[in-house]
Tab-separated table of C-alpha atoms in Angstrom:
chain	number	residue	atom	x	y	z
A	70	MET	CA	106.124	70.816	121.427
A	71	ALA	CA	105.524	70.727	117.679
A	72	VAL	CA	102.816	72.551	115.732
A	73	LEU	CA	101.958	72.357	112.041
A	74	VAL	CA	100.905	75.655	110.471
A	75	ARG	CA	98.970	75.454	107.205
A	76	ILE	CA	99.776	78.317	104.796
A	77	PRO	CA	97.101	79.606	102.405
A	78	GLY	CA	97.991	79.892	98.732
A	79	ALA	CA	98.087	83.679	98.771
A	80	LEU	CA	100.844	83.657	101.402
A	81	ARG	CA	103.079	80.929	100.021
A	82	GLN	CA	105.150	83.565	98.261
A	83	PHE	CA	106.557	84.168	101.733
A	84	THR	CA	107.337	80.505	102.451
A	85	ASP	CA	109.103	79.495	99.238
A	86	ASN	CA	105.798	77.926	98.233
A	87	ALA	CA	105.755	75.658	101.273
A	88	ARG	CA	102.186	74.615	102.065
A	89	SER	CA	102.922	74.216	105.749
A	90	LEU	CA	105.510	75.043	108.375
A	91	GLU	CA	106.570	72.854	111.270
A	92	VAL	CA	107.179	75.015	114.315
A	93	GLU	CA	108.761	74.035	117.625
A	94	LEU	CA	107.370	75.924	120.613
A	95	PRO	CA	107.682	75.779	124.396
A	96	ASP	CA	104.851	73.888	126.065
A	97	GLY	CA	101.910	76.138	126.902
A	98	SER	CA	102.547	78.621	124.112
A	99	ASP	CA	99.666	80.655	122.740
A	100	VAL	CA	98.870	81.843	119.217
A	101	ALA	CA	100.743	85.106	119.756
A	102	ALA	CA	103.880	83.170	120.669
A	103	LEU	CA	103.417	80.961	117.625
A	104	LEU	CA	103.154	83.985	115.334
A	105	ALA	CA	106.153	85.601	117.002
A	106	ARG	CA	108.163	82.432	116.368
A	107	ILE	CA	107.175	82.393	112.709
A	108	GLY	CA	107.768	86.119	112.418
A	109	ALA	CA	111.330	85.824	113.658
A	110	ASP	CA	112.206	84.074	110.409
A	111	ASN	CA	109.455	85.446	108.244
A	112	PRO	CA	108.276	88.914	109.276
A	113	ALA	CA	106.504	89.680	106.002
A	114	LEU	CA	104.288	86.619	106.460
A	115	VAL	CA	103.242	87.578	109.950
A	116	ARG	CA	102.598	91.196	108.901
A	117	ARG	CA	99.829	89.744	106.743
A	118	ILE	CA	98.246	88.168	109.812
A	119	CYS	CA	98.621	90.914	112.420
A	120	ASP	CA	99.140	94.667	112.277
A	121	GLU	CA	101.952	96.460	114.100
A	122	ARG	CA	99.866	96.605	117.275
A	123	GLY	CA	99.761	92.834	117.268
A	124	ALA	CA	96.039	92.773	116.443
A	125	LEU	CA	94.680	90.086	114.161
A	126	ARG	CA	93.728	91.651	110.827
A	127	GLN	CA	89.998	92.068	110.348
A	128	HIS	CA	89.586	89.650	107.469
A	129	VAL	CA	92.062	86.999	108.596
A	130	ASN	CA	91.165	84.061	110.781
A	131	VAL	CA	93.345	81.671	112.714
A	132	PHE	CA	91.927	78.238	113.388
A	133	ILE	CA	93.349	75.642	115.739
A	134	GLY	CA	91.921	72.517	114.268
A	135	THR	CA	88.291	73.436	113.676
A	136	THR	CA	88.125	76.208	116.274
A	137	ASN	CA	88.413	79.868	115.332
A	138	VAL	CA	90.590	81.559	117.941
A	139	ARG	CA	88.208	84.541	117.783
A	140	ASP	CA	85.744	82.253	119.582
A	141	GLY	CA	88.349	81.562	122.245
A	142	ASP	CA	90.891	83.889	123.789
A	143	GLY	CA	92.031	85.354	120.490
A	144	LEU	CA	95.783	85.454	120.147
A	145	ALA	CA	96.027	84.381	123.793
A	146	THR	CA	94.424	81.051	122.929
A	147	ALA	CA	96.689	78.172	123.950
A	148	VAL	CA	98.081	75.982	121.201
A	149	PRO	CA	98.172	72.289	122.152
A	150	ASP	CA	101.016	69.992	121.254
A	151	GLY	CA	100.518	68.453	117.833
A	152	ALA	CA	97.932	71.003	116.759
A	153	GLU	CA	97.294	71.966	113.176
A	154	VAL	CA	96.919	75.721	112.853
A	155	TYR	CA	95.282	77.267	109.800
A	156	LEU	CA	95.841	80.839	108.632
A	157	LEU	CA	92.774	81.652	106.564
A	158	PRO	CA	91.502	84.678	104.683
A	159	ALA	CA	87.837	85.427	105.158
A	160	VAL	CA	85.650	84.597	102.192
A	161	SER	CA	85.084	88.123	100.956
A	162	GLY	CA	86.074	90.555	98.270
A	163	GLY	CA	85.323	90.933	94.608
B	58	MET	CA	117.709	103.929	75.911
B	59	THR	CA	115.441	106.436	77.595
B	60	GLN	CA	111.780	105.515	77.898
B	61	THR	CA	108.757	107.317	79.204
B	62	MET	CA	107.147	105.233	81.915
B	63	VAL	CA	103.681	105.570	83.408
B	64	LEU	CA	102.915	103.719	86.621
B	65	ILE	CA	99.219	102.914	86.896
B	66	GLY	CA	98.063	101.972	90.377
B	67	THR	CA	94.689	100.258	90.403
B	68	ARG	CA	92.317	98.541	92.770
B	69	LYS	CA	93.862	95.206	91.827
B	70	GLY	CA	97.522	95.812	91.172
B	71	LEU	CA	100.048	97.976	89.388
B	72	TRP	CA	100.360	98.204	85.617
B	73	THR	CA	103.201	99.847	83.729
B	74	ALA	CA	102.960	101.595	80.376
B	75	THR	CA	106.193	102.419	78.569
B	76	SER	CA	106.968	104.282	75.391
B	77	ASP	CA	110.289	104.331	73.568
B	78	ASP	CA	109.109	106.522	70.670
B	79	ASP	CA	108.473	109.815	72.481
B	80	ARG	CA	105.009	108.743	73.666
B	81	GLN	CA	103.594	107.899	70.264
B	82	SER	CA	102.939	104.261	71.178
B	83	TRP	CA	102.769	102.399	74.457
B	84	LYS	CA	103.397	98.910	75.780
B	85	LEU	CA	101.324	97.839	78.752
B	86	ARG	CA	102.602	95.320	81.311
B	87	GLY	CA	101.099	93.997	84.513
B	88	PRO	CA	99.773	93.455	86.966
B	89	ASP	CA	102.532	93.651	89.543
B	90	LEU	CA	101.465	93.360	93.191
B	91	ALA	CA	98.340	91.607	91.943
B	92	LEU	CA	95.113	91.895	93.889
B	93	ASN	CA	96.594	94.696	95.939
B	94	GLU	CA	95.065	98.146	95.923
B	95	VAL	CA	97.867	100.471	94.837
B	96	ALA	CA	96.848	103.904	96.066
B	97	ALA	CA	100.306	105.488	95.876
B	98	CYS	CA	103.227	105.106	93.519
B	99	ALA	CA	106.273	107.097	92.526
B	100	ILE	CA	109.136	107.139	90.051
B	101	ASP	CA	112.336	108.320	91.684
B	102	THR	CA	114.963	109.193	89.088
B	103	ARG	CA	117.515	110.780	91.421
B	104	GLY	CA	119.841	107.869	92.099
B	105	ASP	CA	122.205	105.814	89.983
B	106	ARG	CA	119.191	103.985	88.625
B	107	PRO	CA	115.476	104.667	88.849
B	108	ARG	CA	113.631	103.374	91.861
B	109	LEU	CA	109.908	102.722	91.637
B	110	PHE	CA	107.764	102.847	94.764
B	111	ALA	CA	104.356	101.353	95.405
B	112	GLY	CA	102.117	101.598	98.414
B	113	ALA	CA	99.938	98.512	98.132
B	114	SER	CA	97.180	97.253	100.344
B	115	SER	CA	95.315	93.981	100.432
B	116	SER	CA	91.826	93.956	101.861
B	117	HIS	CA	92.754	90.729	103.613
B	118	TRP	CA	96.461	90.948	104.305
B	119	GLY	CA	96.898	94.641	105.024
B	120	PRO	CA	99.194	97.350	103.681
B	121	ALA	CA	102.774	97.134	102.508
B	122	MET	CA	105.275	99.385	100.820
B	123	SER	CA	107.623	98.057	98.169
B	124	TYR	CA	110.242	99.327	95.765
B	125	SER	CA	111.758	98.132	92.515
B	126	ASP	CA	115.208	98.928	91.171
B	127	ASP	CA	114.649	97.074	87.896
B	128	LEU	CA	111.677	99.011	86.518
B	129	GLY	CA	109.154	96.634	87.984
B	130	ALA	CA	110.690	93.309	87.010
B	131	SER	CA	110.899	92.529	90.738
B	132	TRP	CA	109.708	94.218	93.914
B	133	THR	CA	111.305	94.340	97.342
B	134	GLU	CA	109.361	94.696	100.562
B	135	PRO	CA	111.955	95.678	103.168
B	136	ASP	CA	112.156	94.145	106.624
B	137	PRO	CA	111.165	95.534	108.984
B	138	ALA	CA	108.161	97.170	107.353
B	139	PRO	CA	109.193	100.604	106.012
B	140	ILE	CA	106.206	102.318	107.604
B	141	SER	CA	105.103	101.064	110.995
B	142	PHE	CA	103.420	103.147	113.674
B	143	PRO	CA	105.357	103.246	116.947
B	144	LYS	CA	103.775	101.244	119.734
B	145	GLU	CA	102.994	104.337	121.822
B	146	THR	CA	100.690	105.696	119.104
B	147	ASP	CA	98.394	102.666	119.390
B	148	ALA	CA	97.809	103.117	115.652
B	149	ALA	CA	98.223	100.815	112.692
B	150	LEU	CA	98.966	101.642	109.084
B	151	ALA	CA	95.851	101.325	106.954
B	152	ARG	CA	97.083	102.648	103.601
B	153	VAL	CA	99.955	104.554	102.025
B	154	TRP	CA	98.390	107.518	100.254
B	155	GLN	CA	101.386	109.410	98.965
B	156	ILE	CA	105.055	108.819	98.158
B	157	THR	CA	107.081	111.930	97.380
B	158	PRO	CA	110.786	111.791	96.501
B	159	GLY	CA	112.791	114.638	98.001
B	160	PRO	CA	114.914	117.188	96.166
B	161	ALA	CA	117.613	116.230	93.684
B	162	ASP	CA	120.433	117.205	96.035
B	163	GLN	CA	119.121	114.829	98.721
B	164	PRO	CA	118.714	111.599	96.752
B	165	ASP	CA	118.031	109.462	99.806
B	166	LEU	CA	115.209	111.649	101.151
B	167	VAL	CA	111.682	110.341	100.542
B	168	TRP	CA	108.401	111.426	102.123
B	169	ALA	CA	105.224	109.419	102.597
B	170	GLY	CA	101.697	110.229	103.679
B	171	THR	CA	99.365	107.674	105.196
B	172	GLU	CA	96.048	106.721	106.658
B	173	PRO	CA	95.692	107.411	109.538
B	174	SER	CA	96.855	110.923	108.697
B	175	ALA	CA	100.576	111.014	109.266
B	176	LEU	CA	103.710	112.272	107.578
B	177	TRP	CA	106.763	110.023	107.293
B	178	ARG	CA	110.384	110.781	106.401
B	179	SER	CA	112.928	108.382	104.987
B	180	GLU	CA	116.625	109.149	104.784
B	181	ASP	CA	117.564	105.821	103.183
B	182	ARG	CA	115.583	106.124	99.966
B	183	GLY	CA	112.423	104.559	101.235
B	184	VAL	CA	113.755	101.528	103.069
B	185	SER	CA	112.693	102.863	106.477
B	186	PHE	CA	110.572	105.823	107.530
B	187	THR	CA	110.254	107.858	110.709
B	188	LEU	CA	106.958	109.324	111.909
B	189	ASN	CA	106.757	113.115	112.036
B	190	GLN	CA	105.877	113.502	115.683
B	191	GLY	CA	104.940	117.178	115.482
B	192	LEU	CA	102.025	116.536	113.162
B	193	TRP	CA	101.059	113.298	114.881
B	194	ASP	CA	100.783	115.118	118.220
B	195	HIS	CA	98.879	118.062	116.768
B	196	PRO	CA	95.991	119.109	119.049
B	197	HIS	CA	93.658	119.316	116.054
B	198	ARG	CA	94.079	115.621	115.315
B	199	LYS	CA	91.045	114.524	117.297
B	200	GLU	CA	88.871	116.792	115.149
B	201	TRP	CA	90.130	115.624	111.764
B	202	GLN	CA	87.507	113.330	110.288
B	203	PRO	CA	87.833	110.661	107.602
B	204	GLY	CA	86.562	111.455	104.139
B	205	GLY	CA	85.043	108.830	101.896
B	206	GLY	CA	88.417	107.235	101.299
B	207	GLY	CA	89.561	107.301	104.907
B	208	GLN	CA	91.485	109.742	107.092
B	209	ALA	CA	94.368	110.440	104.776
B	210	LEU	CA	97.393	112.647	104.428
B	211	HIS	CA	97.473	112.675	100.629
B	212	THR	CA	99.535	115.693	99.610
B	213	ILE	CA	103.158	116.504	100.489
B	214	LEU	CA	104.775	119.673	99.172
B	215	PRO	CA	108.332	120.221	100.386
B	216	HIS	CA	109.495	123.776	99.808
B	217	PRO	CA	111.865	123.761	96.835
B	218	ALA	CA	114.341	126.197	98.370
B	219	ASP	CA	113.942	125.915	102.144
B	220	SER	CA	114.090	122.421	103.603
B	221	ARG	CA	112.527	123.651	106.845
B	222	GLN	CA	109.271	124.515	105.107
B	223	MET	CA	106.577	122.154	103.887
B	224	HIS	CA	102.856	122.056	103.202
B	225	VAL	CA	100.717	118.943	103.589
B	226	ALA	CA	97.026	118.391	102.955
B	227	MET	CA	94.580	115.993	104.533
B	228	SER	CA	91.039	114.835	103.994
B	229	THR	CA	89.670	116.036	106.225
B	230	GLY	CA	91.750	118.526	108.102
B	231	GLY	CA	92.825	120.755	105.242
B	232	VAL	CA	96.179	122.343	104.537
B	233	TYR	CA	98.848	122.523	107.235
B	234	ARG	CA	102.338	123.925	107.010
B	235	THR	CA	105.557	123.918	108.942
B	236	ALA	CA	108.425	126.392	108.928
B	237	ASP	CA	110.595	124.586	111.461
B	238	ASP	CA	111.354	121.305	109.760
B	239	GLY	CA	108.192	119.639	110.977
B	240	ALA	CA	108.493	120.422	114.669
B	241	SER	CA	105.279	122.455	114.627
B	242	TRP	CA	102.398	122.764	112.172
B	243	ASN	CA	99.748	125.419	111.601
B	244	PRO	CA	96.574	125.289	109.526
B	245	ALA	CA	96.654	127.284	106.295
B	246	ASN	CA	93.046	127.275	105.106
B	247	LYS	CA	91.906	130.898	105.337
B	248	GLY	CA	89.418	131.452	102.542
B	249	ILE	CA	88.774	127.777	101.782
B	250	GLN	CA	85.156	126.850	102.244
B	251	GLY	CA	83.933	123.819	104.113
B	252	SER	CA	80.426	123.793	102.713
B	253	PHE	CA	79.727	120.325	104.098
B	254	LEU	CA	80.304	121.542	107.648
B	255	PRO	CA	77.205	122.378	109.692
B	256	ALA	CA	78.316	125.508	111.488
B	257	ASP	CA	81.284	127.348	110.059
B	258	GLU	CA	81.759	127.542	106.320
B	259	PHE	CA	85.237	129.072	106.579
B	260	PRO	CA	86.787	127.337	109.565
B	261	GLU	CA	90.412	127.537	110.563
B	262	TYR	CA	90.765	123.844	109.720
B	263	GLY	CA	88.637	120.824	108.945
B	264	GLN	CA	88.220	121.387	105.215
B	265	CYS	CA	88.279	118.468	102.825
B	266	VAL	CA	91.059	119.604	100.526
B	267	HIS	CA	91.385	117.012	97.783
B	268	LYS	CA	94.700	118.042	96.229
B	269	VAL	CA	97.215	120.895	96.382
B	270	ALA	CA	99.986	121.659	93.902
B	271	ARG	CA	102.604	124.285	93.242
B	272	HIS	CA	105.411	125.044	90.827
B	273	PRO	CA	108.939	124.907	92.280
B	274	GLU	CA	109.912	128.187	90.610
B	275	ARG	CA	106.997	129.975	92.257
B	276	PRO	CA	106.777	128.353	95.678
B	277	GLU	CA	104.619	131.083	97.199
B	278	GLN	CA	101.785	130.243	94.813
B	279	LEU	CA	99.607	127.244	95.675
B	280	PHE	CA	96.601	125.752	93.914
B	281	ALA	CA	93.946	123.654	95.630
B	282	GLN	CA	91.092	121.501	94.436
B	283	ASN	CA	88.758	121.367	97.387
B	284	HIS	CA	85.682	119.281	98.145
B	285	GLY	CA	83.689	122.063	96.532
B	286	GLY	CA	85.829	124.994	95.410
B	287	VAL	CA	88.988	125.606	93.417
B	288	TYR	CA	91.461	127.998	95.009
B	289	ARG	CA	94.765	129.803	94.636
B	290	SER	CA	97.026	131.246	97.271
B	291	ASP	CA	99.684	133.799	96.337
B	292	ASP	CA	101.115	134.045	99.828
B	293	GLU	CA	102.213	130.514	100.742
B	294	GLY	CA	98.796	129.554	102.031
B	295	ASN	CA	98.176	132.542	104.285
B	296	SER	CA	95.010	133.205	102.323
B	297	TRP	CA	93.125	131.601	99.458
B	298	THR	CA	90.833	133.039	96.779
B	299	SER	CA	88.447	131.214	94.506
B	300	ILE	CA	89.538	130.553	90.934
B	301	ALA	CA	86.508	128.437	90.089
B	302	GLU	CA	84.887	130.992	87.771
B	303	GLY	CA	85.010	129.712	84.229
B	304	LEU	CA	84.892	126.045	85.200
B	305	PRO	CA	81.724	124.028	84.594
B	306	ALA	CA	81.857	122.728	88.180
B	307	ASP	CA	83.964	123.487	91.207
B	308	PHE	CA	84.105	119.936	92.547
B	309	GLY	CA	86.819	117.473	91.619
B	310	PHE	CA	89.818	115.647	92.948
B	311	ASN	CA	92.795	116.680	90.814
B	312	MET	CA	95.141	119.628	90.698
B	313	VAL	CA	98.237	119.353	88.536
B	314	VAL	CA	100.804	122.046	87.766
B	315	HIS	CA	102.622	122.256	84.455
B	316	PRO	CA	106.267	121.456	85.255
B	317	HIS	CA	107.717	124.084	82.912
B	318	ALA	CA	105.157	126.870	83.215
B	319	PRO	CA	104.383	128.394	86.606
B	320	GLY	CA	100.757	129.433	86.660
B	321	THR	CA	99.581	126.741	84.278
B	322	VAL	CA	97.352	124.164	85.965
B	323	TYR	CA	94.984	121.360	85.000
B	324	VAL	CA	91.793	120.115	86.656
B	325	ILE	CA	89.032	117.626	85.880
B	326	PRO	CA	85.696	119.054	87.096
B	327	LEU	CA	82.895	116.878	88.449
B	328	VAL	CA	79.316	117.814	89.162
B	329	ALA	CA	79.190	118.665	92.846
B	330	ASP	CA	78.463	117.110	95.183
B	331	VAL	CA	75.958	114.349	94.922
B	332	GLU	CA	76.448	113.146	91.362
B	333	ARG	CA	80.244	113.194	91.090
B	334	ILE	CA	80.269	112.581	87.381
B	335	PRO	CA	81.672	114.868	84.677
B	336	PRO	CA	79.451	117.791	83.616
B	337	ASP	CA	77.190	116.853	80.725
B	338	ALA	CA	78.648	113.327	80.932
B	339	GLN	CA	81.646	114.451	78.887
B	340	CYS	CA	85.245	113.611	79.715
B	341	ARG	CA	86.811	117.039	80.046
B	342	VAL	CA	90.141	118.458	81.153
B	343	TYR	CA	90.379	122.168	81.890
B	344	ARG	CA	93.589	124.166	81.724
B	345	SER	CA	94.440	127.622	82.965
B	346	VAL	CA	97.591	129.391	81.765
B	347	ASP	CA	97.015	132.436	83.980
B	348	ALA	CA	96.934	130.887	87.428
B	349	GLY	CA	93.207	130.291	87.362
B	350	ASP	CA	91.961	133.658	86.144
B	351	THR	CA	90.576	131.977	83.032
B	352	TRP	CA	90.050	128.369	81.981
B	353	GLU	CA	89.959	126.568	78.651
B	354	ASP	CA	88.621	123.170	77.726
B	355	VAL	CA	91.502	121.035	76.439
B	356	SER	CA	89.799	117.767	75.637
B	357	LYS	CA	90.460	116.983	71.985
B	358	GLY	CA	90.415	113.219	71.636
B	359	LEU	CA	88.642	112.477	74.904
B	360	PRO	CA	85.268	110.710	75.060
B	361	GLY	CA	82.587	113.195	74.121
B	362	ASP	CA	79.418	111.767	75.520
B	363	ARG	CA	78.004	109.263	77.971
B	364	PHE	CA	81.185	109.349	80.025
B	365	TYR	CA	80.451	108.852	83.707
B	366	ALA	CA	83.814	107.936	85.204
B	367	THR	CA	85.648	109.910	87.845
B	368	VAL	CA	89.355	110.488	88.330
B	369	MET	CA	90.759	110.051	91.820
B	370	ARG	CA	92.964	112.610	93.517
B	371	ASP	CA	96.250	111.039	92.415
B	372	GLY	CA	94.860	109.795	89.143
B	373	MET	CA	96.358	112.674	87.150
B	374	CYS	CA	100.004	113.589	86.649
B	375	VAL	CA	102.602	115.096	84.324
B	376	ASP	CA	105.866	113.696	83.024
B	377	ASP	CA	109.308	115.303	82.871
B	378	SER	CA	109.702	115.552	79.099
B	379	ALA	CA	110.675	118.769	77.336
B	380	THR	CA	107.191	118.949	75.877
B	381	THR	CA	105.093	118.035	78.835
B	382	GLY	CA	102.992	114.894	78.794
B	383	ILE	CA	99.838	114.716	80.882
B	384	TYR	CA	98.109	111.543	82.014
B	385	PHE	CA	94.979	110.578	83.866
B	386	GLY	CA	93.359	107.282	84.766
B	387	THR	CA	89.699	106.718	85.496
B	388	ARG	CA	87.702	104.542	87.818
B	389	SER	CA	86.408	102.843	84.690
B	390	GLY	CA	89.904	101.533	84.012
B	391	SER	CA	91.062	103.796	81.192
B	392	VAL	CA	94.258	105.801	81.028
B	393	PHE	CA	94.401	108.803	78.731
B	394	ALA	CA	97.590	110.584	77.698
B	395	SER	CA	98.548	113.793	75.983
B	396	ALA	CA	102.075	114.240	74.666
B	397	ASP	CA	101.524	117.912	73.888
B	398	GLU	CA	100.480	119.609	77.103
B	399	GLY	CA	96.831	118.692	76.773
B	400	GLU	CA	96.212	119.757	73.194
B	401	ASN	CA	95.489	116.211	71.995
B	402	TRP	CA	94.582	113.088	73.931
B	403	SER	CA	94.512	109.369	73.264
B	404	GLU	CA	93.674	106.306	75.327
B	405	ILE	CA	96.782	104.299	76.192
B	406	ALA	CA	95.145	101.668	78.410
B	407	SER	CA	91.612	100.427	78.835
B	408	HIS	CA	89.558	97.909	80.788
B	409	LEU	CA	91.881	97.964	83.778
B	410	PRO	CA	90.533	97.810	87.311
B	411	ASP	CA	89.682	101.191	88.869
B	412	VAL	CA	92.685	103.474	88.483
B	413	LEU	CA	93.707	105.048	91.771
B	414	CYS	CA	96.979	106.775	90.905
B	415	VAL	CA	99.299	107.466	87.997
B	416	ARG	CA	102.874	108.739	87.920
B	417	ALA	CA	105.060	109.350	84.872
B	418	GLY	CA	108.704	110.015	84.161
B	419	SER	CA	111.693	109.321	81.964
B	420	VAL	CA	113.712	106.228	82.864
B	421	SER	CA	116.660	104.453	81.341
């Protein structure tokens, strides 16, 4: 299946300024598998999303469409075919 | 051409000040690693060309460690991440607090200290680090508590003549040392007060030691700026005695040793413990040339009144010039420099974000 991952501006330094990535995944994959697939080619990008334990960083959110995976099964949330996945920093800081 | 370089790590990136006229004038460049909190930096001059290190951390995107082999024109973040806690620790890197190049005869050896409190060793000049398991497994670990900045290993002092010996310091936890190349560690805090502790004011460990320093030609002598108390040890940390008499306050974060004069040290006192601003609201550096027996105010050129900024534990350093330069950066975004061992000061940068660390050295 194919998934489109939207990259926030602050992380495009890790994608050659690409605003999105098209990722091929096995059917039934979850968010963790999606991040692992991206991380195989781009480990520095995925280090910004998860720490070395595989935990989602506190001020980073992953949305599948309009749903925050924190409101689902976290990184075990299934990613449907054709989904748009957003990697988003929390609105915070100063 | 040889330049003097000052790395200035701030809350929002790394700035670089350089001087090519023996520190009479400075050019400021930055920020590199923008919007990252740079709590640790280092200038490593041992190799064929200088390597700069920066431990940067984004409040959103987490910590990273980078290096530059072109004096900051570009930065490399190695893959895999240089510092990554092994899975069995169930820990995650929060911040790099210290980067310490090893001795000149081991140009690929670099040490790092982190939050959570851990010591790391690199044998490939900072590209990859290995966790010191002896300290990580220490039975005291569960009783070390985070200070205001987090649970940090912030001071690394390899012994200049015996590679099996090292001191480290943590907030909190205190001073620990090894004599077996890091296999085992023992606390070395006898005589250091933990006045913030409810029960035991002189515990075996648990003190909030803010910074420790020593001169390589006198490795048995250590100096410590504690969370309340300034101390010296003349026996490699077996015991400590107060050297705070003569200072206007015994609180502070800095302890810097003159690189050419064993027994000469610099501190920046703060009113303890609640206010944490300079005494009398004056920016003041104090120097001792007799290992802390007496102190003198060496502040000519520094702001004289209504100065309320603090200097963080790694916000003061010396350079490697023949006539020693001293530098400190403040949380109000100023960097002050002295090219004559503290006799005269001038401001070389202002209006930066909060300065967290400075490091200086000669590069070419």
